[in-house]
XYZ file of C-alpha atoms in Angstrom:
499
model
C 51.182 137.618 66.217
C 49.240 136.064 63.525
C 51.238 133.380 61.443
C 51.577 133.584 57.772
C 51.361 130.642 55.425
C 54.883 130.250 55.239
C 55.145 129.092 58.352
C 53.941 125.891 57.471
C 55.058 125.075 54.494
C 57.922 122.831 54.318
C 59.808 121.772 51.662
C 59.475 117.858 50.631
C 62.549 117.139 49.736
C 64.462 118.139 52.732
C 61.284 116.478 54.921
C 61.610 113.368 53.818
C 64.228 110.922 55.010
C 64.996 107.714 53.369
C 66.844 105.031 55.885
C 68.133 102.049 55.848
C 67.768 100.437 59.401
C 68.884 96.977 60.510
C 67.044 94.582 64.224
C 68.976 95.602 67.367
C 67.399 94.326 70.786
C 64.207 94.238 69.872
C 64.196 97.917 68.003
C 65.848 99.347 64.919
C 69.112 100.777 64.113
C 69.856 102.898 61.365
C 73.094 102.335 59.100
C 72.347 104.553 56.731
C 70.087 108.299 55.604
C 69.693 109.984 52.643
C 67.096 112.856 51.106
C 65.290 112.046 47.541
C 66.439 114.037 44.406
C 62.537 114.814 43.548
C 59.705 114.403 45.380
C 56.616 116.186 43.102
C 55.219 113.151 41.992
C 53.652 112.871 45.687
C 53.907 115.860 46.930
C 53.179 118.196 43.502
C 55.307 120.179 41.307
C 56.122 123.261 43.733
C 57.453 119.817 46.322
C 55.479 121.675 49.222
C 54.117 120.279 51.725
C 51.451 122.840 53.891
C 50.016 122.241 57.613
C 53.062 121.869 59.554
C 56.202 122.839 61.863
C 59.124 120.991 62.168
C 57.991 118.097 60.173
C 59.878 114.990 59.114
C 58.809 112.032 56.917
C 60.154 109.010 57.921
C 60.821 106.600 55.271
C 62.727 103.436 57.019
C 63.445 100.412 54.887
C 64.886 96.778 56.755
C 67.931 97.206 54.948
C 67.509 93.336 53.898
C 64.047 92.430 52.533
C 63.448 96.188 51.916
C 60.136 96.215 54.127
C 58.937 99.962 54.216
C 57.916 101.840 57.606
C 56.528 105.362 57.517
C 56.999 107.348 60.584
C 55.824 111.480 60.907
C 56.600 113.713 63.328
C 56.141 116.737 63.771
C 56.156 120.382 66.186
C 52.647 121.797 65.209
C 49.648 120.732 62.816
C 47.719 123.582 61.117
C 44.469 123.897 62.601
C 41.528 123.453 59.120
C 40.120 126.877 58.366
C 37.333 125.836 55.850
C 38.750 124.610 53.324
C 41.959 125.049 53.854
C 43.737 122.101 55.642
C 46.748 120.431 56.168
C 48.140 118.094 53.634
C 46.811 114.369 53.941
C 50.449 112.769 54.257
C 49.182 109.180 54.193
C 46.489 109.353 51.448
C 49.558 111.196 49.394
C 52.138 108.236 50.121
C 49.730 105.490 50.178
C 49.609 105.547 46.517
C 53.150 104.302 46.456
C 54.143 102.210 49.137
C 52.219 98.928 50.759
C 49.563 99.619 53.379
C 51.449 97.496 55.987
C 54.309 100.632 55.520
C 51.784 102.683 57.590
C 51.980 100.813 60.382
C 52.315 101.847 63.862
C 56.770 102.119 64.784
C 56.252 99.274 67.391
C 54.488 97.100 65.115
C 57.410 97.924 62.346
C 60.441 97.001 64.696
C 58.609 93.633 65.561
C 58.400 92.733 62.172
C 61.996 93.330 61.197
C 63.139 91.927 64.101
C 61.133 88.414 62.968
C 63.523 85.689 63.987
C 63.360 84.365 60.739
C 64.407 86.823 59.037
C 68.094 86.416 60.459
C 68.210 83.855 57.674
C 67.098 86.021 54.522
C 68.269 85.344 51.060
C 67.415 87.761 48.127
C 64.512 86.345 46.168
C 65.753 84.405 43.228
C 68.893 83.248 41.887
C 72.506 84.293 42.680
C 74.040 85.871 39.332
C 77.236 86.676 39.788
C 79.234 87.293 43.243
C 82.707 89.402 44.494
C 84.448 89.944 47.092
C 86.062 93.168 48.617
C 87.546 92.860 51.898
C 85.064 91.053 54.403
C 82.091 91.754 52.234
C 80.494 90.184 49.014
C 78.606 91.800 46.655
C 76.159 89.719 44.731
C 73.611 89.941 41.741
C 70.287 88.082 41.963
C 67.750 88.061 39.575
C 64.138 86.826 39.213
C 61.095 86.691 37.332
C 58.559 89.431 37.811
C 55.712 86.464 38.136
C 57.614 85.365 41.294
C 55.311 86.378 44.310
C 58.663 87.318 46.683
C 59.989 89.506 43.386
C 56.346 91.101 43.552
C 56.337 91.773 47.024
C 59.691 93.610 46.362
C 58.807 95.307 43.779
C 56.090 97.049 45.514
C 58.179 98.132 48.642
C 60.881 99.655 45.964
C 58.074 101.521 43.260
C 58.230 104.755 45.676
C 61.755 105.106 44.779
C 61.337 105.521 40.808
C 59.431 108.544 42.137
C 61.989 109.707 44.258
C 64.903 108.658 42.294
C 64.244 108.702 38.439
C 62.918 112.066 37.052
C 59.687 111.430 35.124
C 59.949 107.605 36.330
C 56.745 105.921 36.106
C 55.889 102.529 38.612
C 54.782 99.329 36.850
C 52.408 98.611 37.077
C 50.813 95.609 39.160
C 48.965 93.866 36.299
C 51.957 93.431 34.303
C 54.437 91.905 37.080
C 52.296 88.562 36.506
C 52.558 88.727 32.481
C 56.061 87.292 33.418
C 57.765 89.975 30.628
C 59.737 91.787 33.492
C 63.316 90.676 34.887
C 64.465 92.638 37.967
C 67.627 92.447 39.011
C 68.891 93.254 42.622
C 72.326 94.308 44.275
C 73.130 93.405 47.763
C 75.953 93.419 49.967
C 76.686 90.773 51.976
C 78.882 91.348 55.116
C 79.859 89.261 58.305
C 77.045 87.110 59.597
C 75.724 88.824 62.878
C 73.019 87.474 65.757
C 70.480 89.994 65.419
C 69.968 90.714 61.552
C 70.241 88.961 57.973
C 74.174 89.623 56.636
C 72.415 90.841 53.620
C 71.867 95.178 52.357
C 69.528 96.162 50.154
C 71.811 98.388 47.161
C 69.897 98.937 43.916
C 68.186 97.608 41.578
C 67.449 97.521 37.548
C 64.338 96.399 35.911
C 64.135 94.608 32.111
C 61.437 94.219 29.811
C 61.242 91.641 26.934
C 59.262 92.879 23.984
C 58.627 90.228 21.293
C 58.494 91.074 17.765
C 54.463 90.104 16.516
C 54.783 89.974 12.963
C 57.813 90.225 10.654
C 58.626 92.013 7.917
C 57.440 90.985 4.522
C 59.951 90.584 1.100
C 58.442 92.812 -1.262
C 56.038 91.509 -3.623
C 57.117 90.824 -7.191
C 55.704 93.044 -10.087
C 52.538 93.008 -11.144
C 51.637 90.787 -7.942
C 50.303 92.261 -4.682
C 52.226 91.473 -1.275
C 50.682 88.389 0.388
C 48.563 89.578 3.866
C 49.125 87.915 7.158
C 45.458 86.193 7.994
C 44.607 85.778 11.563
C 42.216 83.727 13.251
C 38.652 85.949 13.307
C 38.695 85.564 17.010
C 42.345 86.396 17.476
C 43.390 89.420 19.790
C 46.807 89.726 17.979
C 48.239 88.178 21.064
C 51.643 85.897 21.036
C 52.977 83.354 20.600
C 50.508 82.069 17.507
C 49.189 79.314 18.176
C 51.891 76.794 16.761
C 54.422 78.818 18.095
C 55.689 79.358 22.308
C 57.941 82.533 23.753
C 60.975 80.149 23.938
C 60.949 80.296 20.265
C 60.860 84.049 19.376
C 63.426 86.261 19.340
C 63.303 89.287 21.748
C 64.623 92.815 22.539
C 65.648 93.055 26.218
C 64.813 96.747 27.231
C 66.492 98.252 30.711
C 64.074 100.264 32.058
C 64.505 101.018 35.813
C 68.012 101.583 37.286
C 68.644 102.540 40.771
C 71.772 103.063 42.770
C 70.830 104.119 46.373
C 72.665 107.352 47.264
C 74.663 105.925 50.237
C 76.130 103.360 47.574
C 77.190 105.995 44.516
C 80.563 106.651 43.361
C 82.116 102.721 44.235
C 81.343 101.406 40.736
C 78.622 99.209 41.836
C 76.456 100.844 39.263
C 79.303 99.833 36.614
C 79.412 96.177 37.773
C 75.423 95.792 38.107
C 75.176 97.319 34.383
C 77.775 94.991 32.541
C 76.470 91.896 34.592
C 72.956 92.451 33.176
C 74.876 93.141 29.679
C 77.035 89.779 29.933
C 73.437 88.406 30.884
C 71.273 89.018 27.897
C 74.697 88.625 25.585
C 74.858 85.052 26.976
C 71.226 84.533 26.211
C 69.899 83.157 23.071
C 67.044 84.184 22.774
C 68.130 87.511 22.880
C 68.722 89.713 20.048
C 69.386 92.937 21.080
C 70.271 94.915 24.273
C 68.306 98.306 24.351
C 67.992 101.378 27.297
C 65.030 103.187 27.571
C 65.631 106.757 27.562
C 68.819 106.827 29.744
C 69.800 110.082 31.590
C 73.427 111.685 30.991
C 74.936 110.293 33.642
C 73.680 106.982 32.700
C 74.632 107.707 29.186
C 78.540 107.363 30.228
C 78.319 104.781 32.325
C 77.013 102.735 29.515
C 79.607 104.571 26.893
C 82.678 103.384 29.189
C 81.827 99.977 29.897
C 80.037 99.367 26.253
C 83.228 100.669 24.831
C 85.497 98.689 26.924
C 83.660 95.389 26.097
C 83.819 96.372 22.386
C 87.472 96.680 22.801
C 88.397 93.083 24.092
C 87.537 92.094 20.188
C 89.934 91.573 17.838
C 87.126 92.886 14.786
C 86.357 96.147 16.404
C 89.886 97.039 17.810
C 90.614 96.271 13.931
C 88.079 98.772 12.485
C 90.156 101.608 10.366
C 89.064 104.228 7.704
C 89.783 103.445 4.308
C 91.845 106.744 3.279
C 91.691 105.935 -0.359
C 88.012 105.896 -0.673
C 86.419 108.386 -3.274
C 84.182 111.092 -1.910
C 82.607 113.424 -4.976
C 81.637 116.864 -4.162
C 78.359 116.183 -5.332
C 76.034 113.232 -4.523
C 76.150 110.732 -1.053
C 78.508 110.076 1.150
C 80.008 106.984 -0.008
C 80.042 105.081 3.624
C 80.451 101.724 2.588
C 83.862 102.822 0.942
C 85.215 104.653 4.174
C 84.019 101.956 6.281
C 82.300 98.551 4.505
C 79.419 98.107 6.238
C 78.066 94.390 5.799
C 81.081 93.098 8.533
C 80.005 95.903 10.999
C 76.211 95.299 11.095
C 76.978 91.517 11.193
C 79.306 92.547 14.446
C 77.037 94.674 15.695
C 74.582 91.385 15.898
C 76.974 89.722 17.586
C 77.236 91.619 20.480
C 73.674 92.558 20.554
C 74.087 96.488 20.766
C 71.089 98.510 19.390
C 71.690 100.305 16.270
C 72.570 103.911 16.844
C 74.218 103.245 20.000
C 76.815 100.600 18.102
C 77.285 103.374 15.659
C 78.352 106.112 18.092
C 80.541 103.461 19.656
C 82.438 102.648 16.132
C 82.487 106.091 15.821
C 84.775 107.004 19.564
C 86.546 103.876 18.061
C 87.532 106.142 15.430
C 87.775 109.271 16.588
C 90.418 107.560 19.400
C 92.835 106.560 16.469
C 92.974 110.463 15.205
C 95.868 112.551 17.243
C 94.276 115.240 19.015
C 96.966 117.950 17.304
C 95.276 116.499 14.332
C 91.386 117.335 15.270
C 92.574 120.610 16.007
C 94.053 121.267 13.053
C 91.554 123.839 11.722
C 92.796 126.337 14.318
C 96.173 127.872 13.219
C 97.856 127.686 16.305
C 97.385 123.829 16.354
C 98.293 122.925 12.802
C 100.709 119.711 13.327
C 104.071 119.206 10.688
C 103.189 118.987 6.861
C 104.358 115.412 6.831
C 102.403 112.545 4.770
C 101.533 110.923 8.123
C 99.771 114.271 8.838
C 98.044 114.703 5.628
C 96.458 110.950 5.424
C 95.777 111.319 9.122
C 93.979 114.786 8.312
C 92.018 112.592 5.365
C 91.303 110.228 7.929
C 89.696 112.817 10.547
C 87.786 114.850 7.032
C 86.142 111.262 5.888
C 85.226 110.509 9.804
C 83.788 113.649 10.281
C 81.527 112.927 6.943
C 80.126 109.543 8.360
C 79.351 111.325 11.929
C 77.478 113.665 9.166
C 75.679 111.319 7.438
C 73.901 109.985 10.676
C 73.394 112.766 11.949
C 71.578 114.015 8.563
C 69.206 110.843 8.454
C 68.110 110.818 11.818
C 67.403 114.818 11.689
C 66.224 115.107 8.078
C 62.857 116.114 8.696
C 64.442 119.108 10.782
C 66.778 120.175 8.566
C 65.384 120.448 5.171
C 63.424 123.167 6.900
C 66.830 125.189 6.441
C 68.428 126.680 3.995
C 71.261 125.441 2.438
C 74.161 127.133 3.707
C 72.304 127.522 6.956
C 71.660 123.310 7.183
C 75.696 122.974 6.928
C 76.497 125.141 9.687
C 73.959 123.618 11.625
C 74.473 120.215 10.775
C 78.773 121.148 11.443
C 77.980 122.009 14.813
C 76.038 119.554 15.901
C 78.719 117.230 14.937
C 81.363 119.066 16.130
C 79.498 118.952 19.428
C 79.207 115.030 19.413
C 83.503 115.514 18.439
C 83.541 117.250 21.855
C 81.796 114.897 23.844
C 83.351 111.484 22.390
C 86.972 113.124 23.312
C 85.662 113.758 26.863
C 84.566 110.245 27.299
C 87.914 108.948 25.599
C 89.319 110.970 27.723
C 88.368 108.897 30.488
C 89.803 105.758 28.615
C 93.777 107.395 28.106
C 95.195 105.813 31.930
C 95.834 102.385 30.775
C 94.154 98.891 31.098
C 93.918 99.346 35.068
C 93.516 103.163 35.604
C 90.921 102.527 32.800
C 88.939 100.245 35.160
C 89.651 102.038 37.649
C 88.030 105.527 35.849
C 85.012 103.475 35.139
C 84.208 102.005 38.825
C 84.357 105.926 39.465
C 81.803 107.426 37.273
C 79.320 109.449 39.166
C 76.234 106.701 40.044
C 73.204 109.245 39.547
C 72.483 106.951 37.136
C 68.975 105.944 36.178
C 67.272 105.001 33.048
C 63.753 106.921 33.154
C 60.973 104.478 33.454
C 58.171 105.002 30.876
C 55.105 102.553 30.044
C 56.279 99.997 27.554
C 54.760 100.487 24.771
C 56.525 104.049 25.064
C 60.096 104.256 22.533
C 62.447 106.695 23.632
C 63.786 109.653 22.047
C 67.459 110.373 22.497
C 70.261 111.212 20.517
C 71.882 113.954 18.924
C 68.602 116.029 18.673
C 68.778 119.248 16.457
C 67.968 122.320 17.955
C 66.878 124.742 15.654
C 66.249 128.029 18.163
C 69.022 127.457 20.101
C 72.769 126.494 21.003
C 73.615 122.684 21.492
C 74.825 121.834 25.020
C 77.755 119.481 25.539
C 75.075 116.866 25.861
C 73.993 116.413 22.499
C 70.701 114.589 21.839
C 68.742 112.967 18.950
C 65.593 112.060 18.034
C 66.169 108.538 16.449
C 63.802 105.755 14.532
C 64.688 102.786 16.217
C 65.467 101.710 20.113
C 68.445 103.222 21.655
């Protein structure tokens, strides 16, 4: 009985297997397996792979220095019938992993089981350390221009494809420019004969971006703006030439951020996230903390422990709606009444937090000081005593509702003037009341108390990348208007400057 093409066709996701194996006697011993969440970046967009039975892709990592070892087996190989043949599993994964990964198995389990390698250290320097039980967890970080970072970084690019949907590698040429910080989680655990204590757990990558030329005051009347001259031969490159890197400010952009799957769910994600955010704080050079184009889950991690931070100070656990501020039917929304704005920007520089994402984070601040009965209050069933608490506290929730407005009105102007009238304040209500919905789900999280609070936080689900995109790329996100059809729970936006 003839076979039909089914047959062999296999799916890449469930072929592939991802280990983490340690040196026992001379072989290796895995500790840990796990399957990829996407595979089409190697394998195409249907994740297919044709020209075999019983196949399985072998993916073994030395669960300390990461060193990659491909191993395929398989039942039956589809015999080429002109032009059709099997698929070329090497020349597929060889664009993403070193060439010693293709290595024969024996030549793999002599490597990792190197005597030298019983005394492996992460490359780098030791960040931050803690201990649970008989095991430490520890942060190191390095400089992309480091050759044993590079070396890493090449044995871990396969898993932006495998991990981060729409994740792009970076790129070899601009490891050496020095721009990139990577930042790497291991777990240390009793010393043992055969293998280094150490286990490869994630990773997160940074890139610094340095502002080139500043904005200009503008030029008084009658008098044209002054232009910035350059050299003829000049290639716009930095620093100028009486100026070094040390001395310019930058914007420290999270790109990459993997948690391998056999690690998710213990808050390690949490910890390696506010480490690199106490980091960059800490550093002076540093101006501002940005994510490039985080995923949802991501999104809450960084809500939790961003809020939390923002909580330990005195100035933001003392932000409060002014209740007596004017608002006109007519005209703007008077936000520097309802909250003054020149203290808030110059707190907001203090702790280094990009723009929008400081303002969505005043704005849970707020929301959390409003009674629930209270944001409820335009459904009958829900309307709370007619007491003068109630009424200023209903003021309150009107006047925050018209600053989560405003935003929401610059950053999706060019959308919504394309309405009419009525039809931009329903659209521009729900939207809002959409970003209400999802700020009380993540205070939510934040109602247990100091120590369930931590507690909630270690726990947030760790699918949590950032999507990797060239960096020159800036990312859309935000409370996006849809115009065709009905918000999710997610709300997103498309906003001007760095998240």
């Amino acid at each position: 009985m003839a076979s039909s093409p089914d047959d062999w066709s296999t799916q890449s996701n469930d072929a592939l297997h991802i280990s983490l194996v340690r040196p026992e006697n001379g072989a290796s011993k895995t500790i840990n397996t796990f399957h990829p969440k996407f595979t089409y970046p190697i394998f195409g967009e249907e994740e297919s792979i044709f020209g075999y039975q019983n196949l399985k892709i072998h993916l073994r990592y030395n669960a300390s220095d990461m060193r990659p070892g491909v191993l395929i087996t398989y039942s039956k190989r589809f015999k080429a019938v002109g032009d059709v043949e099997p698929t070329d599993l090497k020349e597929l994964l060889s664009d993403f992993l070193p060439e010693n990964a293709f290595q024969k198995s024996p030549a793999f389990d002599a490597a990792i089981n190197d005597p030298n390698l019983k005394d492996f250290t992460p490359p780098g320097k030791l960040l931050k350390s803690h201990e649970e039980g008989d095991a430490a967890y520890e942060i190191w970080y390095g400089n992309s221009a480091d050759p044993a970072i590079q070396q890493l970084l090449r044995r871990l690019q396969i898993l932006v494809a495998l991990f981060i949907e729409g994740g792009t590698a970076i790129d070899d040429a601009e490891w050496g420019s020095g721009r990139w910080t990577v930042f790497l989680l291991y777990k240390k655990g009793p010393a043992t004969g055969d293998a280094s204590p150490y286990t490869f757990m994630g990773y997160c990558t940074v890139y610094n971006y340095y502002p080139i030329i500043p904005k200009l005051p503008l030029a008084a009347p009658g008098t044209q703006r002054k232009a910035i001259s350059l050299p003829a031969n000049s290639d716009t490159a930095i620093p100028f030439p009486d100026q070094s890197l040390s001395d310019l400010p930058i914007r420290s952009r999270l790109s990459q951020f993997i948690i391998l799957p056999p690690f998710q769910g213990g808050g390690h994600g949490a910890r390696l996230y506010s480490t690199v955010f106490a980091h960059y704080q800490s550093d002076p050079q540093t101006v501002e903390i940005t994510i490039e184009d985080p995923n949802e889950a991501f999104d809450d991690l960084r809500d939790l422990n961003d809020l939390i931070y923002l909580r330990s100070l005195p100035e933001f656990q003392a932000l409060k709606i002014n209740t007596a501020a004017e608002v006109r039917s007519k005209g703007r929304v008077p936000s520097d009444e309802i909250l003054e704005q020149a203290p808030l920007n110059e707190l907001r520089k203090k702790v280094k937090i990009a723009p929008r994402q400081f303002q969505r984070l005043v704005e849970m601040q707020l929301l959390s000081s409003i009674p629930p009965s209270i944001r409820k209050s335009g459904q009958l069933e829900h309307l709370p005593p007619n007491t003068l608490a109630t009424k200023m506290k209903q003021r309150e929730y009107r006047l925050w509702g018209l600053l989560v407005k405003q935003r929401l009105y610059k950053h999706n102007k060019d959308s919504l003037i394309q309405l009419e009238h009525g039809e931009r304040i329903d659209k521009l209500g729900e939207v809002a009341g959409s970003v209400e919905e999802d700020y009380a789900r993540l205070l939510g999280k934040l109602d247990g108390g100091e120590d369930e609070v931590k507690d909630e936080l270690l726990g947030v689900p760790e699918a949590i990348e950032s999507r990797a995109t060239t960096p020159g790329k800036r990312a859309a996100e935000g409370d996006e208007l849809d115009l065709s059809v009905r918000q999710s729970k997610k709300v997103k936006v498309e906003d001007a400057e760095e998240e």
